Amino acid sequence: MPNPDRRRLLLGAGGLAALPLLGSCDSLARNEQVQCTLATAEKATKRSQRALARQALAPEYEEKDISDDFRANGSVDPAAAEYRALRANNFRDYRLIVDGLVERPLALSLTDLRRMPSRTQITKHDCVEGWTSIGKWKGARLSHILRQARLRPDAKYLVFHCFDALSQTEDGERYYTSIDLVDAFHEQTILAYEMNDEILPIKHGAPIRLRLERQLGYKMAKYVKRIEAVESFAHIGRGKGGYWEDRGYEWYAGV
Amino acid sequence: MPADRDRGQGRIDTYRHPWVVRITHWVNVLCVVILVMSGLQILRAHPHLYWGLASTFDDPWLSFPNIPSWATLPSWQDLARGRRWHFFFAWLFVINGLIYLAYILIWGRLRRVLFPTRADIADIPHSVVEHAKLKFPEGEAVRRYNVIQKLTYLAVLLVLLPLMLFTGLGMSPGMNAAAPWMIEIVGGRQSARTLHFIAAAGIVIFAIVHVLLVVLSGPINNMRAMITGWYRIRLTGDDRAEP
Ligand code: HEM
């Protein structure tokens, strides 16, 4: 007499035996369809975190918590000739360009930025690699700059174009990233020109870097050259919204 | 619950695991395997652990100089892909875990099957000795989990797996803004990361012992029970002598 229990048992056991193979099966990890499916988690994460956090502030710390070994990741010394020239002159000729879908494009000097409403915050910097450092940042509120530039209604994202390339060569692919308007107008989102009460050091992104306290370090553009308001970033780089995003990292780096 | 089936010659099939438990168990096994392997991939990007708010790079609490590539997903070093696997299966793990928890709460399995009875508690010393001798209950006694089994499952279900989720969320800067208390109570994000690793190690150790006991206490019967629901009892002389 055929035993349905036994058949189910064999089927199940076969499936289970295949389980450990999954892990070592690198072809699955390369498969595009699989990657697409896995990427659905990012949307779920973004939606739920936005619903939970709304405009909540990232935790802030005290002077005594500041790390004396704050690590600098990515590029630490841009090679681009235009950057070198600005740097040689202490960034006196630096102009932050704000353009794209704005009513009033801006070109802001460091002096302009320092005169704007600022915010100072001691926050943690969480690297995608897993480490954390704590630093004190002072910078111009991005919301203020955006109100001056007057975003057009079709603007959905801000793209940060930067001077640096990870290869630290003149012709290397330049770093860029993008954020949406919820983060752009967040209270703690600033363009920092000071770190730990001193002028922002080169390795941490001089003359200005983005602080985006509710996401990971790879979203916090250093050496910012230009902020472009766009409706979509599909036409920029490889279309995923940033240098690291083009290389498989999540666009929403809240986790 | 379906009634027992008499298979003759003192063999009785009893329905031990309802389908919700079976399915969520195996989905959980899949999730845990993938979470551990992709977790090791993520750890490989910065294989040092610290306690407290921030990393003290010169003085890690624990370092892993070489994490074998056979244990990571993908096998080559690829943080971006490791993270994609990790977060997808973390979601599946949470949804699956909630289904299981809701089931055992609503249908009373937590109380009936998993919580130790007063008699169980009294039996702890005896049960420890029996386990040490690798002697497992027989006959009618196998209808229920023994006390060590119950306490271990409860510890995994109510402590280890929730701690895993809690410390995992604690590492998310987005969650840190939404619920700062989550890292405050563990002493900072780097403490959360270290505890996340410790909880994962605990789950791996549990899984190894768990599978070992499954194998030692009758692998075919145990696996049949966790796949089909039906567990075979062989009545001992004592059981049959009962009126
Ligand atoms: C390949 C690995 C695994 C195998 C072969 C396996 C097998 C089994 C079997 C046969 C049972 C039923 C035990 C009995 O009827 O006495 C069981 C129950 C259980 N297992 Fe596993 N297991 C594995 C991995 C895991 C993992 C990774 C976890 C959790 C992290 C886990 C958690 C549990 C729990 C909580 C129960 C009790 C569930 C209930 O009765 O509601 N198992 N497992």
XYZ file of N, CA, C and O in Angstrom, chain A residues 62-218:
628
model
N 27.132 64.034 23.892
C 27.787 65.112 24.627
C 29.238 65.242 24.188
O 29.798 64.327 23.601
N 29.834 66.396 24.553
C 31.236 66.666 24.194
C 32.130 65.480 24.567
O 33.009 65.078 23.812
N 31.870 64.915 25.750
C 32.758 63.860 26.241
C 32.697 62.585 25.389
O 33.565 61.730 25.474
N 31.640 62.477 24.580
C 31.484 61.266 23.762
C 32.227 61.341 22.427
O 32.320 60.346 21.707
N 32.728 62.524 22.088
C 33.345 62.712 20.767
C 34.548 61.779 20.591
O 35.384 61.664 21.482
N 34.608 61.099 19.448
C 35.696 60.152 19.191
C 36.968 60.907 18.846
O 36.933 61.830 18.028
N 38.095 60.466 19.434
C 39.350 61.102 19.023
C 39.983 60.349 17.855
O 41.035 60.724 17.360
N 39.330 59.255 17.455
C 39.881 58.485 16.329
C 38.845 58.369 15.201
O 38.699 57.322 14.580
N 38.111 59.463 14.967
C 37.070 59.465 13.926
C 37.686 59.037 12.592
O 38.621 59.649 12.105
N 37.157 57.974 12.056
C 37.769 57.412 10.860
C 37.293 58.139 9.602
O 36.152 58.571 9.529
N 38.211 58.300 8.631
C 37.834 58.870 7.339
C 37.833 57.739 6.323
O 38.833 57.055 6.155
N 36.697 57.518 5.675
C 36.575 56.420 4.719
C 36.443 56.967 3.306
O 36.311 58.161 3.103
N 36.448 56.066 2.322
C 36.308 56.495 0.932
C 37.538 57.289 0.532
O 38.649 56.999 0.980
N 37.326 58.318 -0.298
C 38.496 59.101 -0.683
C 38.812 60.102 0.423
O 37.927 60.612 1.106
N 40.103 60.372 0.602
C 40.523 61.246 1.683
C 41.372 62.399 1.165
O 41.788 63.264 1.929
N 41.611 62.410 -0.165
C 42.478 63.437 -0.725
C 42.229 63.532 -2.232
O 42.985 62.966 -3.021
N 41.176 64.270 -2.633
C 40.796 64.286 -4.047
C 41.932 64.767 -4.948
O 42.659 65.688 -4.584
N 42.041 64.117 -6.126
C 43.148 64.428 -7.038
C 42.741 65.411 -8.129
O 43.596 65.949 -8.822
N 41.435 65.679 -8.264
C 40.979 66.515 -9.377
C 41.704 67.869 -9.372
O 41.826 68.507 -8.329
N 42.166 68.288 -10.564
C 42.953 69.528 -10.668
C 42.138 70.718 -10.159
O 42.666 71.583 -9.451
N 40.854 70.768 -10.507
C 40.035 71.907 -10.066
C 39.964 71.959 -8.544
O 39.996 73.038 -7.952
N 39.912 70.792 -7.931
C 39.873 70.751 -6.465
C 41.204 71.218 -5.886
O 41.245 72.016 -4.957
N 42.294 70.719 -6.477
C 43.627 71.094 -5.993
C 43.822 72.609 -6.060
O 44.388 73.207 -5.153
N 43.320 73.204 -7.148
C 43.488 74.646 -7.322
C 42.718 75.404 -6.246
O 43.228 76.333 -5.618
N 41.474 74.967 -5.991
C 40.667 75.630 -4.957
C 41.331 75.483 -3.589
O 41.392 76.414 -2.792
N 41.832 74.308 -3.356
C 42.425 74.008 -2.064
C 43.695 74.851 -1.835
O 43.926 75.338 -0.721
N 44.473 75.046 -2.917
C 45.709 75.818 -2.809
C 45.400 77.232 -2.332
O 46.210 77.877 -1.675
N 44.216 77.699 -2.651
C 43.815 79.056 -2.298
C 42.852 79.061 -1.103
O 42.032 79.977 -0.973
N 42.949 78.012 -0.280
C 42.086 77.913 0.902
C 40.589 78.011 0.603
O 39.831 78.520 1.421
N 40.208 77.545 -0.550
C 38.795 77.503 -0.979
C 38.153 78.896 -1.063
O 36.941 79.009 -1.005
N 38.983 79.943 -1.206
C 38.396 81.280 -1.331
C 37.580 81.415 -2.615
O 36.605 82.154 -2.658
N 37.968 80.669 -3.653
C 37.239 80.760 -4.923
C 36.172 79.684 -5.073
O 35.552 79.542 -6.129
N 35.999 78.892 -4.024
C 35.000 77.824 -4.078
C 33.600 78.409 -4.150
O 33.272 79.371 -3.445
N 32.786 77.867 -5.042
C 31.374 78.243 -5.087
C 30.543 76.961 -5.115
O 30.749 76.121 -5.995
N 29.643 76.838 -4.166
C 28.711 75.712 -4.194
C 27.604 76.061 -5.175
O 26.894 77.053 -4.988
N 27.460 75.247 -6.204
C 26.421 75.500 -7.201
C 25.136 74.780 -6.781
O 25.168 73.602 -6.439
N 24.038 75.490 -6.768
C 22.731 74.867 -6.526
C 21.895 75.156 -7.767
O 21.589 76.314 -8.054
N 21.573 74.108 -8.520
C 20.848 74.364 -9.777
C 19.910 73.190 -10.097
O 19.530 72.446 -9.205
N 19.553 73.045 -11.346
C 18.555 72.029 -11.712
C 17.170 72.632 -11.598
O 16.958 73.786 -11.985
N 16.234 71.890 -11.026
C 14.844 72.326 -10.964
C 14.632 73.328 -9.821
O 13.911 73.050 -8.860
N 15.277 74.482 -9.936
C 15.091 75.542 -8.934
C 14.740 76.838 -9.665
O 15.131 77.048 -10.810
N 13.988 77.715 -8.979
C 13.622 78.999 -9.591
C 14.835 79.917 -9.658
O 14.972 80.735 -10.555
N 15.713 79.782 -8.643
C 16.804 80.725 -8.514
C 18.114 79.980 -8.263
O 18.455 79.698 -7.123
N 18.864 79.644 -9.302
C 20.142 78.941 -9.109
C 21.084 79.784 -8.250
O 21.049 81.010 -8.321
N 21.883 79.088 -7.434
C 22.784 79.802 -6.522
C 24.230 79.395 -6.777
O 24.507 78.302 -7.253
N 25.132 80.310 -6.439
C 26.561 79.987 -6.397
C 27.056 80.576 -5.078
O 27.216 81.782 -4.958
N 27.254 79.715 -4.074
C 27.513 80.195 -2.720
C 28.975 80.006 -2.337
O 29.524 78.906 -2.459
N 29.582 81.094 -1.862
C 30.961 80.990 -1.365
C 30.918 80.442 0.055
O 29.852 80.375 0.683
N 32.088 80.081 0.591
C 32.133 79.597 1.977
C 31.658 80.686 2.936
O 30.998 80.386 3.936
N 31.988 81.923 2.617
C 31.530 83.035 3.463
C 30.007 83.094 3.452
O 29.379 83.264 4.506
N 29.400 82.963 2.268
C 27.930 82.945 2.200
C 27.382 81.848 3.097
O 26.437 82.065 3.862
N 27.967 80.667 2.974
C 27.448 79.523 3.725
C 27.586 79.747 5.228
O 26.693 79.427 6.003
N 28.707 80.336 5.637
C 28.934 80.575 7.068
C 27.987 81.628 7.630
O 27.764 81.677 8.838
N 27.480 82.491 6.760
C 26.555 83.532 7.237
C 25.132 83.015 7.399
O 24.295 83.656 8.012
N 24.863 81.863 6.814
C 23.483 81.348 6.837
C 23.129 80.767 8.203
O 24.013 80.454 8.986
N 21.814 80.608 8.456
C 21.409 79.948 9.704
C 22.111 78.596 9.793
O 22.134 77.832 8.814
N 22.672 78.323 10.946
C 23.466 77.096 11.070
C 22.887 76.198 12.153
O 21.977 76.583 12.893
N 23.438 75.004 12.233
C 23.075 74.093 13.309
C 24.338 73.381 13.737
O 25.185 73.038 12.901
N 24.492 73.175 15.040
C 25.639 72.430 15.556
C 25.106 71.189 16.241
O 24.140 71.271 17.011
N 25.698 70.037 15.958
C 25.171 68.788 16.506
C 26.305 67.790 16.735
O 27.233 67.705 15.950
N 26.188 67.071 17.844
C 27.137 65.985 18.113
C 26.392 64.688 17.839
O 25.439 64.344 18.543
N 26.807 64.020 16.800
C 26.051 62.856 16.343
C 26.993 61.693 16.078
O 28.199 61.863 15.993
N 26.378 60.528 15.905
C 27.218 59.385 15.550
C 27.200 59.190 14.044
O 26.222 59.510 13.365
N 28.313 58.696 13.573
C 28.480 58.448 12.151
C 28.596 56.937 12.006
O 29.550 56.332 12.502
N 27.593 56.330 11.371
C 27.576 54.883 11.260
C 27.990 54.465 9.862
O 27.318 54.772 8.886
N 29.103 53.754 9.798
C 29.595 53.323 8.490
C 28.899 52.031 8.089
O 28.592 51.191 8.939
N 28.692 51.856 6.813
C 28.073 50.641 6.295
C 28.910 49.416 6.682
O 28.403 48.302 6.790
N 30.205 49.630 6.933
C 31.075 48.507 7.312
C 30.766 48.014 8.730
O 31.123 46.896 9.083
N 30.153 48.882 9.530
C 29.775 48.429 10.868
C 30.310 49.285 11.993
O 29.846 49.171 13.119
N 31.290 50.151 11.720
C 31.843 50.925 12.840
C 31.078 52.222 13.050
O 30.287 52.637 12.202
N 31.314 52.826 14.202
C 30.670 54.081 14.582
C 31.722 55.034 15.128
O 32.592 54.614 15.897
N 31.665 56.301 14.729
C 32.475 57.338 15.366
C 31.530 58.483 15.706
O 30.500 58.646 15.066
N 31.914 59.251 16.728
C 31.061 60.366 17.129
C 31.802 61.674 16.896
O 32.987 61.795 17.233
N 31.120 62.623 16.271
C 31.762 63.898 15.962
C 30.797 65.052 16.149
O 29.577 64.874 16.235
N 31.389 66.249 16.216
C 30.582 67.461 16.358
C 30.635 68.200 15.025
O 31.720 68.406 14.471
N 29.493 68.561 14.536
C 29.410 69.178 13.216
C 28.693 70.502 13.298
O 27.704 70.633 14.000
N 29.225 71.481 12.532
C 28.494 72.728 12.385
C 28.369 73.005 10.895
O 29.351 72.844 10.152
N 27.181 73.439 10.488
C 27.013 73.692 9.075
C 25.746 74.452 8.768
O 24.902 74.673 9.652
N 25.638 74.859 7.516
C 24.459 75.598 7.078
C 23.299 74.628 6.912
O 23.471 73.510 6.418
N 22.121 75.063 7.329
C 20.941 74.208 7.179
C 20.587 74.101 5.706
O 20.383 75.115 5.033
N 20.474 72.877 5.248
C 20.149 72.675 3.838
C 18.765 73.243 3.526
O 18.532 73.795 2.443
N 17.838 73.144 4.479
C 16.480 73.640 4.236
C 16.520 75.139 3.879
O 15.778 75.592 3.001
N 17.397 75.873 4.545
C 17.493 77.305 4.278
C 17.991 77.567 2.851
O 17.438 78.409 2.129
N 19.001 76.828 2.455
C 19.540 76.991 1.097
C 18.448 76.677 0.064
O 18.287 77.387 -0.922
N 17.700 75.624 0.340
C 16.675 75.221 -0.624
C 15.562 76.258 -0.709
O 14.999 76.498 -1.781
N 15.251 76.907 0.410
C 14.218 77.946 0.371
C 14.711 79.134 -0.424
O 13.940 79.776 -1.130
N 16.011 79.417 -0.311
C 16.567 80.512 -1.120
C 16.528 80.186 -2.607
O 16.238 81.043 -3.432
N 16.841 78.936 -2.914
C 16.898 78.554 -4.331
C 15.490 78.340 -4.892
O 15.293 78.371 -6.099
N 14.538 78.121 -4.020
C 13.130 77.886 -4.407
C 12.983 76.708 -5.367
O 13.046 76.863 -6.602
N 12.785 75.541 -4.774
C 12.602 74.324 -5.574
C 11.356 74.439 -6.431
O 10.333 74.954 -5.979
N 11.444 73.943 -7.643
C 10.236 73.871 -8.467
C 9.416 72.662 -8.026
O 9.938 71.717 -7.457
N 8.087 72.698 -8.300
C 7.226 71.611 -7.784
C 7.621 70.227 -8.311
O 7.344 69.227 -7.653
N 8.266 70.189 -9.478
C 8.609 68.861 -10.003
C 9.924 68.319 -9.426
O 10.319 67.192 -9.735
N 10.587 69.084 -8.590
C 11.838 68.595 -7.988
C 11.515 67.539 -6.934
O 10.733 67.785 -6.020
N 12.126 66.338 -7.080
C 11.848 65.265 -6.118
C 13.085 64.838 -5.342
O 12.992 64.327 -4.233
N 14.240 65.005 -5.976
C 15.487 64.576 -5.332
C 16.542 65.662 -5.469
O 16.488 66.476 -6.398
N 17.507 65.609 -4.560
C 18.696 66.437 -4.712
C 19.854 65.503 -5.019
O 20.059 64.517 -4.303
N 20.601 65.827 -6.076
C 21.786 65.036 -6.393
C 23.015 65.837 -5.978
O 23.149 67.005 -6.341
N 23.879 65.208 -5.185
C 25.118 65.848 -4.748
C 26.243 65.384 -5.649
O 26.591 64.209 -5.650
N 26.793 66.324 -6.432
C 27.934 65.994 -7.293
C 29.197 66.425 -6.565
O 29.251 67.534 -6.033
N 30.208 65.577 -6.567
C 31.383 65.846 -5.732
C 32.677 65.889 -6.540
O 32.726 65.444 -7.679
N 33.727 66.418 -5.896
C 35.026 66.542 -6.558
C 35.816 65.242 -6.564
O 36.734 65.083 -7.344
N 35.476 64.348 -5.653
C 36.369 63.212 -5.432
C 36.002 61.978 -6.231
O 34.843 61.751 -6.576
N 37.043 61.164 -6.495
C 36.866 59.844 -7.083
C 37.541 58.862 -6.132
O 38.593 59.174 -5.574
N 36.924 57.705 -5.940
C 37.480 56.748 -4.987
C 38.907 56.368 -5.375
O 39.766 56.148 -4.532
N 39.170 56.337 -6.701
C 40.508 55.983 -7.184
C 41.524 57.068 -6.845
O 42.722 56.838 -6.953
N 41.042 58.226 -6.433
C 41.906 59.376 -6.145
C 42.791 59.725 -7.343
O 43.969 60.044 -7.195
N 42.191 59.650 -8.523
C 42.882 60.070 -9.741
C 42.008 61.115 -10.417
O 40.809 61.220 -10.138
N 42.621 61.881 -11.322
C 41.916 62.956 -12.004
C 40.730 62.419 -12.801
O 39.643 62.981 -12.777
N 40.925 61.296 -13.489
C 39.873 60.823 -14.388
C 38.994 59.726 -13.758
O 38.161 59.151 -14.435
N 39.164 59.465 -12.478
C 38.350 58.428 -11.833
C 36.883 58.816 -11.822
O 36.543 60.003 -11.912
N 36.020 57.806 -11.709
C 34.584 58.091 -11.693
C 34.242 58.880 -10.425
O 34.542 58.444 -9.321
N 33.603 60.046 -10.598
C 33.366 60.920 -9.452
C 32.245 60.396 -8.561
O 31.273 59.850 -9.053
N 32.411 60.639 -7.274
C 31.396 60.274 -6.301
C 30.156 61.150 -6.491
O 30.264 62.340 -6.762
N 29.005 60.578 -6.336
C 27.779 61.367 -6.246
C 26.770 60.566 -5.431
O 26.940 59.365 -5.228
N 25.765 61.236 -4.922
C 24.682 60.512 -4.263
C 23.428 61.378 -4.317
O 23.485 62.517 -4.816
N 22.306 60.837 -3.855
C 21.075 61.625 -3.923
C 20.206 61.355 -2.703
O 20.283 60.283 -2.098
N 19.407 62.355 -2.341
C 18.478 62.214 -1.218
C 17.118 62.764 -1.646
O 17.032 63.513 -2.628
N 16.082 62.378 -0.925
C 14.774 62.934 -1.279
C 14.472 64.150 -0.399
O 15.282 64.524 0.456
N 13.319 64.753 -0.608
C 13.059 66.029 0.054
C 12.737 65.877 1.533
O 12.950 66.807 2.310
N 12.243 64.704 1.927
C 11.998 64.491 3.362
C 13.305 64.663 4.115
O 13.384 65.382 5.125
N 14.348 64.014 3.620
C 15.642 64.137 4.286
C 16.266 65.512 4.061
O 16.938 66.046 4.934
N 16.033 66.078 2.870
C 16.656 67.369 2.557
C 16.180 68.450 3.529
O 16.953 69.310 3.938
N 14.912 68.387 3.916
C 14.370 69.422 4.802
C 14.419 69.016 6.268
O 13.898 69.719 7.127
N 15.024 67.889 6.572
C 15.101 67.440 7.970
C 15.966 68.413 8.773
O 16.955 68.952 8.293
N 15.537 68.611 9.983
C 16.174 69.554 10.909
C 17.702 69.392 11.015
O 18.442 70.359 11.104
N 18.168 68.133 11.014
C 19.610 67.904 11.225
C 20.407 67.809 9.929
O 21.602 67.531 9.970
N 19.743 68.020 8.796
C 20.475 67.916 7.537
C 21.201 69.227 7.255
O 20.570 70.252 7.008
N 22.521 69.171 7.346
C 23.313 70.396 7.181
C 24.465 70.172 6.215
O 24.858 69.034 5.949
N 24.981 71.281 5.683
C 26.216 71.229 4.908
C 27.315 71.690 5.858
O 27.460 72.881 6.141
N 28.073 70.729 6.371
C 29.010 71.028 7.452
C 30.287 71.651 6.907
O 30.850 71.177 5.918
N 30.712 72.728 7.572
C 32.013 73.329 7.254
C 32.948 73.276 8.453
O 34.089 73.680 8.364
N 32.430 72.794 9.603
C 33.263 72.639 10.794
C 33.072 71.252 11.365
O 31.970 70.720 11.377
N 34.180 70.708 11.866
C 34.111 69.420 12.565
C 34.874 69.566 13.870
O 36.014 70.030 13.864
N 34.270 69.173 14.956
C 34.890 69.278 16.280
C 35.483 70.665 16.511
O 36.641 70.803 16.939
N 34.729 71.685 16.190
C 35.087 73.093 16.421
C 36.256 73.588 15.576
O 36.836 74.635 15.874
N 36.624 72.828 14.555
C 37.693 73.310 13.672
C 37.207 73.277 12.237
O 36.213 72.614 11.931
N 37.942 73.987 11.372
C 37.577 73.949 9.961
C 37.603 72.500 9.482
O 38.500 71.740 9.842
N 36.582 72.127 8.735
C 36.458 70.740 8.279
C 37.761 70.280 7.615
O 38.215 70.894 6.648
N 38.397 69.216 8.114
C 39.657 68.746 7.514
C 39.439 68.159 6.121
O 38.341 67.696 5.801
N 40.504 68.177 5.323
C 40.423 67.639 3.961
C 39.894 66.201 3.974
O 38.973 65.858 3.238
N 40.452 65.360 4.845
C 40.062 63.943 4.776
C 38.591 63.722 5.142
O 38.020 62.685 4.836
N 37.986 64.694 5.799
C 36.563 64.556 6.125
C 35.668 65.335 5.173
O 34.468 65.493 5.433
N 36.251 65.884 4.093
C 35.392 66.413 3.037
C 35.437 67.896 2.761
O 34.508 68.427 2.141
N 36.486 68.600 3.207
C 36.554 70.050 2.981
C 36.330 70.399 1.506
O 36.715 69.616 0.649
N 35.721 71.519 1.184
C 35.268 72.547 2.119
C 33.928 72.220 2.796
O 33.689 72.671 3.903
N 33.034 71.457 2.147
C 31.795 71.104 2.844
C 31.407 69.652 2.577
O 31.707 69.082 1.527
N 30.747 69.089 3.557
C 30.208 67.748 3.411
C 28.773 67.758 3.916
O 28.400 68.555 4.765
N 28.012 66.817 3.377
C 26.629 66.656 3.813
C 26.590 65.856 5.111
O 27.316 64.881 5.269
N 25.765 66.270 6.051
C 25.450 65.438 7.214
C 23.993 65.014 7.089
O 23.102 65.858 7.005
N 23.785 63.716 7.051
C 22.445 63.152 6.868
C 22.299 62.123 7.975
O 22.577 60.950 7.786
N 21.896 62.599 9.152
C 22.136 61.826 10.370
C 21.309 60.557 10.511
O 21.587 59.747 11.380
N 20.298 60.360 9.700
C 19.471 59.166 9.873
C 19.813 58.075 8.856
O 19.063 57.114 8.693
N 20.940 58.279 8.158
C 21.370 57.239 7.222
C 22.854 56.931 7.423
O 23.529 57.572 8.233
N 23.346 55.963 6.672
C 24.731 55.520 6.830
C 25.707 56.495 6.165
O 25.327 57.313 5.318
N 26.967 56.343 6.531
C 28.013 57.251 6.088
C 28.151 57.391 4.578
O 28.502 58.467 4.093
N 27.868 56.330 3.844
C 28.115 56.438 2.396
C 27.160 57.398 1.682
O 27.377 57.746 0.528
